PDB file of C-alpha atoms in Angstrom:
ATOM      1  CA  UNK A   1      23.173  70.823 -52.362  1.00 97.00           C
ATOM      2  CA  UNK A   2      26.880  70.170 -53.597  1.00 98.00           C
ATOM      3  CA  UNK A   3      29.384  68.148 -51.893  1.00 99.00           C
ATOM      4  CA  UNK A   4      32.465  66.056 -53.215  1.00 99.00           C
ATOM      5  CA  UNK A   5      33.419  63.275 -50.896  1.00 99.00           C
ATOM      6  CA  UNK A   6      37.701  62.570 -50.498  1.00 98.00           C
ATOM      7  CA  UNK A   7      38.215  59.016 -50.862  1.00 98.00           C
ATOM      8  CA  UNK A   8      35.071  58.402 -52.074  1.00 98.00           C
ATOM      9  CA  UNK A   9      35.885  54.710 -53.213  1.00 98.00           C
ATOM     10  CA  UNK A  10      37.297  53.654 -49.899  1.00 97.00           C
ATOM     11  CA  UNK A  11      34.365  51.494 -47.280  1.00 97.00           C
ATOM     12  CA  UNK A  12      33.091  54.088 -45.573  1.00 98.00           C
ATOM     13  CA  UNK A  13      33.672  56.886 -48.703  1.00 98.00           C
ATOM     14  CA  UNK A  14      31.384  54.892 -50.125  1.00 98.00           C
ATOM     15  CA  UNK A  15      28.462  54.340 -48.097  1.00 98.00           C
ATOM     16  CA  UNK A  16      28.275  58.159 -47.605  1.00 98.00           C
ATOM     17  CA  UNK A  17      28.086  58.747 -51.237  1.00 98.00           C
ATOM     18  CA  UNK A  18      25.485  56.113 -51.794  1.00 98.00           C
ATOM     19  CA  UNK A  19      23.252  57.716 -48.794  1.00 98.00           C
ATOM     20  CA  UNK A  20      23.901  61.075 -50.043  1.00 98.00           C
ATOM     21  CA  UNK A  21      22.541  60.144 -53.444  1.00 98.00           C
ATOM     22  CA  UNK A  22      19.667  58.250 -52.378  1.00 98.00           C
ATOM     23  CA  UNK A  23      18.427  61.964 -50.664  1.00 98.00           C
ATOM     24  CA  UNK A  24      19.581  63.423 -54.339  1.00 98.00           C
ATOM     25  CA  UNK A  25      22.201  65.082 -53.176  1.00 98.00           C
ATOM     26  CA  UNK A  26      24.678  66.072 -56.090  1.00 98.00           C
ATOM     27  CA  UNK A  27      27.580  64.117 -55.132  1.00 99.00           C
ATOM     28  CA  UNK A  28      31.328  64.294 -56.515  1.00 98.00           C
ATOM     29  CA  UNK A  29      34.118  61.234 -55.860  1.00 98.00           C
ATOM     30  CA  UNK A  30      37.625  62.897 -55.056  1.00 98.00           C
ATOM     31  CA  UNK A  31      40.021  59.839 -56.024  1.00 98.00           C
ATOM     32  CA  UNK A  32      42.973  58.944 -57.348  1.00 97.00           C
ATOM     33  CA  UNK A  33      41.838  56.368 -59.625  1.00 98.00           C
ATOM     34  CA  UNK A  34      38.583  57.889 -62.271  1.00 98.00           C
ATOM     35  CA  UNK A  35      38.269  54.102 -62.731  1.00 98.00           C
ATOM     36  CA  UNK A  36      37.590  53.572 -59.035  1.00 97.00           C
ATOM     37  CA  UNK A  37      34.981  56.682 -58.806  1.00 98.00           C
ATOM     38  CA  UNK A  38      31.592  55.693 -57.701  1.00 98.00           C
ATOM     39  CA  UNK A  39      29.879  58.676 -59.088  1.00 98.00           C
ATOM     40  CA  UNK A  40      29.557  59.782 -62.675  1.00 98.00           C
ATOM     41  CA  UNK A  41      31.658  63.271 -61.196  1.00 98.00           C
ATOM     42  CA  UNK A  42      34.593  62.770 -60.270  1.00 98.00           C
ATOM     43  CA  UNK A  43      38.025  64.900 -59.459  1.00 98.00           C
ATOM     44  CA  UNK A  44      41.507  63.173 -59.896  1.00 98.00           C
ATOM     45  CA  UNK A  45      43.668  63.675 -57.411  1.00 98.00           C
ATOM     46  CA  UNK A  46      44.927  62.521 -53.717  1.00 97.00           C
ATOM     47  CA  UNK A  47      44.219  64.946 -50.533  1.00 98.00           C
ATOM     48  CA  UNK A  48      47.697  66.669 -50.757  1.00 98.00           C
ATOM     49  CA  UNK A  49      47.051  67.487 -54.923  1.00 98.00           C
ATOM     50  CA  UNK A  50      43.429  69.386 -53.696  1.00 98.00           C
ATOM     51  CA  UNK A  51      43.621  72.808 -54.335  1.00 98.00           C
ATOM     52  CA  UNK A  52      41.530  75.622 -53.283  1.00 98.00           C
ATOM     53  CA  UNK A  53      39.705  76.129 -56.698  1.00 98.00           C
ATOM     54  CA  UNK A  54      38.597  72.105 -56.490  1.00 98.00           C
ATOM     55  CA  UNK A  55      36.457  72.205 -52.961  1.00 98.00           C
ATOM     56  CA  UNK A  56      35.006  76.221 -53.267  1.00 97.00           C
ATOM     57  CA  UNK A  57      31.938  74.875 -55.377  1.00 98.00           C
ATOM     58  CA  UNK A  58      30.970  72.791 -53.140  1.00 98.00           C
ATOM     59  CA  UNK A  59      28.639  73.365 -49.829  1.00 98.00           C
ATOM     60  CA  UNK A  60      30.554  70.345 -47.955  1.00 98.00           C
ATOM     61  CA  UNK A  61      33.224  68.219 -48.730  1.00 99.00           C
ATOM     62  CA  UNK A  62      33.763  65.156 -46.522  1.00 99.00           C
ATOM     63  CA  UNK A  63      37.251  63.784 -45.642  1.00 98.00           C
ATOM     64  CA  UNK A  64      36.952  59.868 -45.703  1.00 98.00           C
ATOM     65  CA  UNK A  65      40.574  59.354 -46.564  1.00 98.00           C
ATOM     66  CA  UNK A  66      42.506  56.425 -44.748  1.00 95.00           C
ATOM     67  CA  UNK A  67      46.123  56.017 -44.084  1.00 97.00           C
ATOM     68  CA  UNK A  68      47.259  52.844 -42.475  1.00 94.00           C
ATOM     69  CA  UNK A  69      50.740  51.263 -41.541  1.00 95.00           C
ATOM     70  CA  UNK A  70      53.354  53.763 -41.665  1.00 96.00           C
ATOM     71  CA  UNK A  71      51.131  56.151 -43.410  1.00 98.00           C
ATOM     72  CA  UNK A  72      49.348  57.107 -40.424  1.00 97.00           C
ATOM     73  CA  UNK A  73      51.967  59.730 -39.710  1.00 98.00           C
ATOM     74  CA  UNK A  74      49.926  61.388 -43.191  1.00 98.00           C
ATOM     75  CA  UNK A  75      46.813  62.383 -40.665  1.00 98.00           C
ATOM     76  CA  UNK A  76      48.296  65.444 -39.448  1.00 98.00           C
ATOM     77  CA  UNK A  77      49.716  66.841 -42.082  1.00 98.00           C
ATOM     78  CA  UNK A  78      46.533  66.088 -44.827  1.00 98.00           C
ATOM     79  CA  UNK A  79      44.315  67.778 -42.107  1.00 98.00           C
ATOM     80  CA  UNK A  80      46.781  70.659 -42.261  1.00 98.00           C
ATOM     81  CA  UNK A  81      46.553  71.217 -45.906  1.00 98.00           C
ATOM     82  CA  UNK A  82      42.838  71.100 -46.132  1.00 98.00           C
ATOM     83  CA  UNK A  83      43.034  73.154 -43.481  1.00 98.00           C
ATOM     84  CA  UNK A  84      44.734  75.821 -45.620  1.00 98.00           C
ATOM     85  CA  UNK A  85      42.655  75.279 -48.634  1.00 98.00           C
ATOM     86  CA  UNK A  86      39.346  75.747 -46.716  1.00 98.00           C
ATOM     87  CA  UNK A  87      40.239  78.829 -44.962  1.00 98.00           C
ATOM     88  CA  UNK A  88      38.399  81.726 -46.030  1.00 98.00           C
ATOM     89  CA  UNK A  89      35.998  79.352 -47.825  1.00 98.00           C
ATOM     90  CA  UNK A  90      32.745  79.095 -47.011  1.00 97.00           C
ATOM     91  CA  UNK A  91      32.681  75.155 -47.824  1.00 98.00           C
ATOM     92  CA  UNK A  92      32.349  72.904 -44.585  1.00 98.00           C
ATOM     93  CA  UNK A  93      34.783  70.228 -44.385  1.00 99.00           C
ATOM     94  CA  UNK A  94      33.842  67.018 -42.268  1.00 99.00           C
ATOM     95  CA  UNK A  95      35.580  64.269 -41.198  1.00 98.00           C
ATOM     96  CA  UNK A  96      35.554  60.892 -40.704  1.00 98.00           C
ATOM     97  CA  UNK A  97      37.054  60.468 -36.916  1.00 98.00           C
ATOM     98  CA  UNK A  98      38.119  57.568 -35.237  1.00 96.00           C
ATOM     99  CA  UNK A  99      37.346  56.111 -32.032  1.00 98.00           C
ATOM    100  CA  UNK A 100      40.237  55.928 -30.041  1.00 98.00           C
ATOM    101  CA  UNK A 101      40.417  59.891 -29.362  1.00 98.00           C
ATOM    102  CA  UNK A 102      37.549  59.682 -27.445  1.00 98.00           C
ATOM    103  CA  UNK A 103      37.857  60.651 -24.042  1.00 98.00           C
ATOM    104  CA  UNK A 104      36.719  57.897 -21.047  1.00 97.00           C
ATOM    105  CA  UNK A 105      34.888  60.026 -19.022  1.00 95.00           C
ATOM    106  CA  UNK A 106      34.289  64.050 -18.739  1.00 93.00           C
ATOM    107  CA  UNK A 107      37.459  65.051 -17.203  1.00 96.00           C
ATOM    108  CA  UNK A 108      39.112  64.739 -20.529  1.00 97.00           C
ATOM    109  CA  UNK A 109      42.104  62.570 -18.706  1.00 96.00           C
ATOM    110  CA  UNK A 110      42.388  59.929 -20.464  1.00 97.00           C
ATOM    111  CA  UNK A 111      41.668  58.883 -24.560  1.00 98.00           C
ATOM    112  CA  UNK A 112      40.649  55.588 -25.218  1.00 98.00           C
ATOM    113  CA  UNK A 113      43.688  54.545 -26.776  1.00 98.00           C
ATOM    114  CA  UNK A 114      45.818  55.125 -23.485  1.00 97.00           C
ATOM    115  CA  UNK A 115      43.629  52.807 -21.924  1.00 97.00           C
ATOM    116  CA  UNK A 116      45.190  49.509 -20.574  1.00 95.00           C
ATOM    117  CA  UNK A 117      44.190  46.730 -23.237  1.00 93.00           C
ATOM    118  CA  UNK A 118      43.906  48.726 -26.119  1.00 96.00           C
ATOM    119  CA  UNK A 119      45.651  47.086 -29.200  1.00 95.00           C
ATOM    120  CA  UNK A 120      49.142  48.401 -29.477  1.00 96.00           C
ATOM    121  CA  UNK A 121      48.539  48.020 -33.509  1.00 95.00           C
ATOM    122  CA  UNK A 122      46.038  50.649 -33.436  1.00 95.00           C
ATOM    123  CA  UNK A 123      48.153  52.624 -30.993  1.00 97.00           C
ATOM    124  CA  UNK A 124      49.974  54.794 -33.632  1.00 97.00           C
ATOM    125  CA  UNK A 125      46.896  55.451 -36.078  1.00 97.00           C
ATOM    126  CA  UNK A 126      44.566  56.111 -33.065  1.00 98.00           C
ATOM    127  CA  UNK A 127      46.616  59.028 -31.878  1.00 98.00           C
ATOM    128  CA  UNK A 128      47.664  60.811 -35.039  1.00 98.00           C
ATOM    129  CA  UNK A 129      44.112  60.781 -35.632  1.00 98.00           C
ATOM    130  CA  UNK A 130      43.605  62.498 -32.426  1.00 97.00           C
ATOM    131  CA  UNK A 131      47.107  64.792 -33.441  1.00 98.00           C
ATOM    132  CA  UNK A 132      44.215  65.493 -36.745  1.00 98.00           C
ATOM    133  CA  UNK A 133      41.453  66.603 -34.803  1.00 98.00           C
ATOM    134  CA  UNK A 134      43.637  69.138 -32.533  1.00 98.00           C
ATOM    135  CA  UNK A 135      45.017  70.604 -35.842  1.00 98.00           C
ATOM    136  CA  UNK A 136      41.142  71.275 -36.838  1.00 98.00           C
ATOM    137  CA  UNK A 137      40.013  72.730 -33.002  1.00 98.00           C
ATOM    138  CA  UNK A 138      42.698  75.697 -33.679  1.00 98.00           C
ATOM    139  CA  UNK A 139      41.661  76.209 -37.047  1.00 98.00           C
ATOM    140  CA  UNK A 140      39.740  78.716 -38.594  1.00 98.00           C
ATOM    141  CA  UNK A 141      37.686  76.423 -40.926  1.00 98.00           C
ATOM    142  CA  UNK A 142      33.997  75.240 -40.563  1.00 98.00           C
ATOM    143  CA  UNK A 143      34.632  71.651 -39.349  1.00 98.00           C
ATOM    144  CA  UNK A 144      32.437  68.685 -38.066  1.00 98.00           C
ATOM    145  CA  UNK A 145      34.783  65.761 -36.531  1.00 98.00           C
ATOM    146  CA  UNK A 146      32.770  62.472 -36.610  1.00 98.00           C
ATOM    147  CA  UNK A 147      33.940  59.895 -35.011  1.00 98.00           C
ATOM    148  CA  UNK A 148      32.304  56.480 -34.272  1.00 98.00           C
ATOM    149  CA  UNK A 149      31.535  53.973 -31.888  1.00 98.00           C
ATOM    150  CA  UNK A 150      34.425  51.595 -30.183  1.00 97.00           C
ATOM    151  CA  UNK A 151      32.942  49.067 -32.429  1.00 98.00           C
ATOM    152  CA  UNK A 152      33.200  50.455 -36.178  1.00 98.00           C
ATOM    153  CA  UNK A 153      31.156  47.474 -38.177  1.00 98.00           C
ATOM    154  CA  UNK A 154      31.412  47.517 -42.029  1.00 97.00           C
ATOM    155  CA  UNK A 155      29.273  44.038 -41.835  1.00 96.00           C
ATOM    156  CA  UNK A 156      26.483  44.936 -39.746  1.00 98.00           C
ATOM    157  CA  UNK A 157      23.603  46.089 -40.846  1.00 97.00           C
ATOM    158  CA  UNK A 158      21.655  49.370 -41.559  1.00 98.00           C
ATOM    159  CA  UNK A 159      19.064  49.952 -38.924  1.00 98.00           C
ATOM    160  CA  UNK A 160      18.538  53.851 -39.635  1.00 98.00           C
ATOM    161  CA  UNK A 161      18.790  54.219 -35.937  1.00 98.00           C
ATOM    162  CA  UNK A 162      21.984  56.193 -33.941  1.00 98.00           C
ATOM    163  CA  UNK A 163      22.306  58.198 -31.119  1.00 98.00           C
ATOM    164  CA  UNK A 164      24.672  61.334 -30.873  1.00 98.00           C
ATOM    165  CA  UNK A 165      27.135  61.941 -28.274  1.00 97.00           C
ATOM    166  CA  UNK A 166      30.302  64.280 -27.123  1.00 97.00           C
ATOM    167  CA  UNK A 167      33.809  63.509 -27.151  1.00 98.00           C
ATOM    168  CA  UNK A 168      33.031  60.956 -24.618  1.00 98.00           C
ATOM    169  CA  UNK A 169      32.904  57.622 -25.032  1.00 98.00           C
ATOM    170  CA  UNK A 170      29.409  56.785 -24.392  1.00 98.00           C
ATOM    171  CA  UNK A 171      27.291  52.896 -24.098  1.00 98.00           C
ATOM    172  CA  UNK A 172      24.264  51.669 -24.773  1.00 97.00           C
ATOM    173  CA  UNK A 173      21.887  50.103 -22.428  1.00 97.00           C
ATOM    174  CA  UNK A 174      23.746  46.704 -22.886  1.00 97.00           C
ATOM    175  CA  UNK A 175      27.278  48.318 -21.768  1.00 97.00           C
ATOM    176  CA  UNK A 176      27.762  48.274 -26.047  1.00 98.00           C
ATOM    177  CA  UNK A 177      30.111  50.877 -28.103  1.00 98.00           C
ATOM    178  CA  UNK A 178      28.616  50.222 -32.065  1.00 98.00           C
ATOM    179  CA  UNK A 179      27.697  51.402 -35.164  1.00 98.00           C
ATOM    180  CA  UNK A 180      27.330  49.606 -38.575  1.00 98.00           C
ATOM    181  CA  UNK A 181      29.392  51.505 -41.670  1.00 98.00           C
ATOM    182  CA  UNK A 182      25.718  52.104 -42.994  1.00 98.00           C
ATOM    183  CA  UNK A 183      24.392  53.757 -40.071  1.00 98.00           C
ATOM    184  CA  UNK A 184      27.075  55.992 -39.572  1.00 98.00           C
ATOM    185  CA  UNK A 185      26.822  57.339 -43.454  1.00 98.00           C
ATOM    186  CA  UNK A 186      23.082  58.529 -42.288  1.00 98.00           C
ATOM    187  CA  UNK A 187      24.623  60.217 -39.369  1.00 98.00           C
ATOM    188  CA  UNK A 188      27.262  62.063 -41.343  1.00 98.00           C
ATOM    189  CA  UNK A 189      24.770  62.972 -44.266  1.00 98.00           C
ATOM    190  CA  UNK A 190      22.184  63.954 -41.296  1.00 98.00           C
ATOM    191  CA  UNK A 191      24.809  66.358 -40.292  1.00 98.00           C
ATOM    192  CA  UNK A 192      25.410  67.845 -43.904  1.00 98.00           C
ATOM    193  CA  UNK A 193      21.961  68.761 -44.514  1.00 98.00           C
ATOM    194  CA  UNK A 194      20.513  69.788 -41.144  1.00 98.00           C
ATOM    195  CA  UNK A 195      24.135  71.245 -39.148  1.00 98.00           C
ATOM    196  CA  UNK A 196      23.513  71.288 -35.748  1.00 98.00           C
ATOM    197  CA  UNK A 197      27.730  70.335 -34.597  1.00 98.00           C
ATOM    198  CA  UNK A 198      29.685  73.328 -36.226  1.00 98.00           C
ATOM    199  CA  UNK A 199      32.908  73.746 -35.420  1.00 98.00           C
ATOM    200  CA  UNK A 200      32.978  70.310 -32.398  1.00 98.00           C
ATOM    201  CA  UNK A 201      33.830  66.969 -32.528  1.00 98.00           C
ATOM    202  CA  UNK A 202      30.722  64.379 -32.154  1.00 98.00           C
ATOM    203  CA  UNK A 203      30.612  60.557 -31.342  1.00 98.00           C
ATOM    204  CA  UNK A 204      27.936  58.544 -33.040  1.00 98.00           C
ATOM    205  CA  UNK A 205      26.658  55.239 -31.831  1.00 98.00           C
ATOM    206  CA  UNK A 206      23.596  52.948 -31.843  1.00 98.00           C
TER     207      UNK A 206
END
């Protein structure tokens, strides 16, 4: 199996590289820095510089780019051109999600990031994430949205352990939203080998 990860440097790019390797999984860095790359292959470029010949090799490329501040107002329109690249490819794109799309409950009322308390910093990256994963639901593509837990922790540790959910967001036993960095990077790669969420937007948590 083939897959190039896009901002493979980044904290989370990173992690699924390393857990996609450790299965031997021939891996690829997309970044704009060769220095930066934490793979031996590596392609040059940022998302909007992909082109169609640069992901077609590949069986799944993974989207793990991050835009923060005023670059959040990039989600949509990245998402959009991979969108165009991948169509008529058979390459699966997947995506690192966020959390604050998910829907509260099952009547798909209310995202967590219209909920009262929410941090109004993460207001405006939250939702064009969401804007991201509406532009991939009317695609044409083979997608897989994956977005974590309401607590997303690069620190914690790797316990090799998740559960998968909907677009809901879902608790564990303890009334706890969580996943470590590392645990989520087994998720995704889970998802890459064995695909059981075509096409749908999954929640993964502990």
């Amino acid at each position: 199996m083939k897959i190039a990860v896009i901002g493979a440097n980044g904290k989370e790019g990173s992690m699924i590289v390393k857990e996609a390797q450790s299965r031997n999984i021939d891996v690829t860095s997309i970044v704009r820095d060769a220095k930066k790359s934490p793979t031996d292959k590596y392609i040059v470029s940022d998302i909007f510089g992909l082109k169609k010949e640069d992901i077609k090799s590949f069986d799944a490329v993974v989207n793990a780019t991050g835009f923060f501040g005023d670059d959040v107002v990039k989600f949509v329109p990245s998402i959009e051109h991979l969108v165009e690249i991948f169509s008529g490819e058979n390459t699966r794109l997947l995506v690192v999600g966020g959390a604050g799309s998910l829907y509260l409950d099952d009547s798909h009322t209310q995202k967590l990031y219209q909920s009262d308390g929410f941090p109004d910093s993460v207001k405006p990256l939250s939702e064009e994430m969401g804007k991201s994963l509406d532009v991939l639901k009317k695609s044409n593509i083979n997608w897989t949205y994956v977005s974590p837990a309401a607590d997303f922790d690069f620190k914690a540790e790797k316990t090799g352990k998740y559960v998968v959910a909907g677009e809901e967001l879902t608790f564990d036993k303890n009334k706890n939203s969580k996943i470590s960095y590392a645990d989520y990077a087994i998720a995704m790669v889970d998802e890459i080998e064995e695909p059981k969420h075509e096409n749908e937007r999954i929640s993964v948590r502990w």
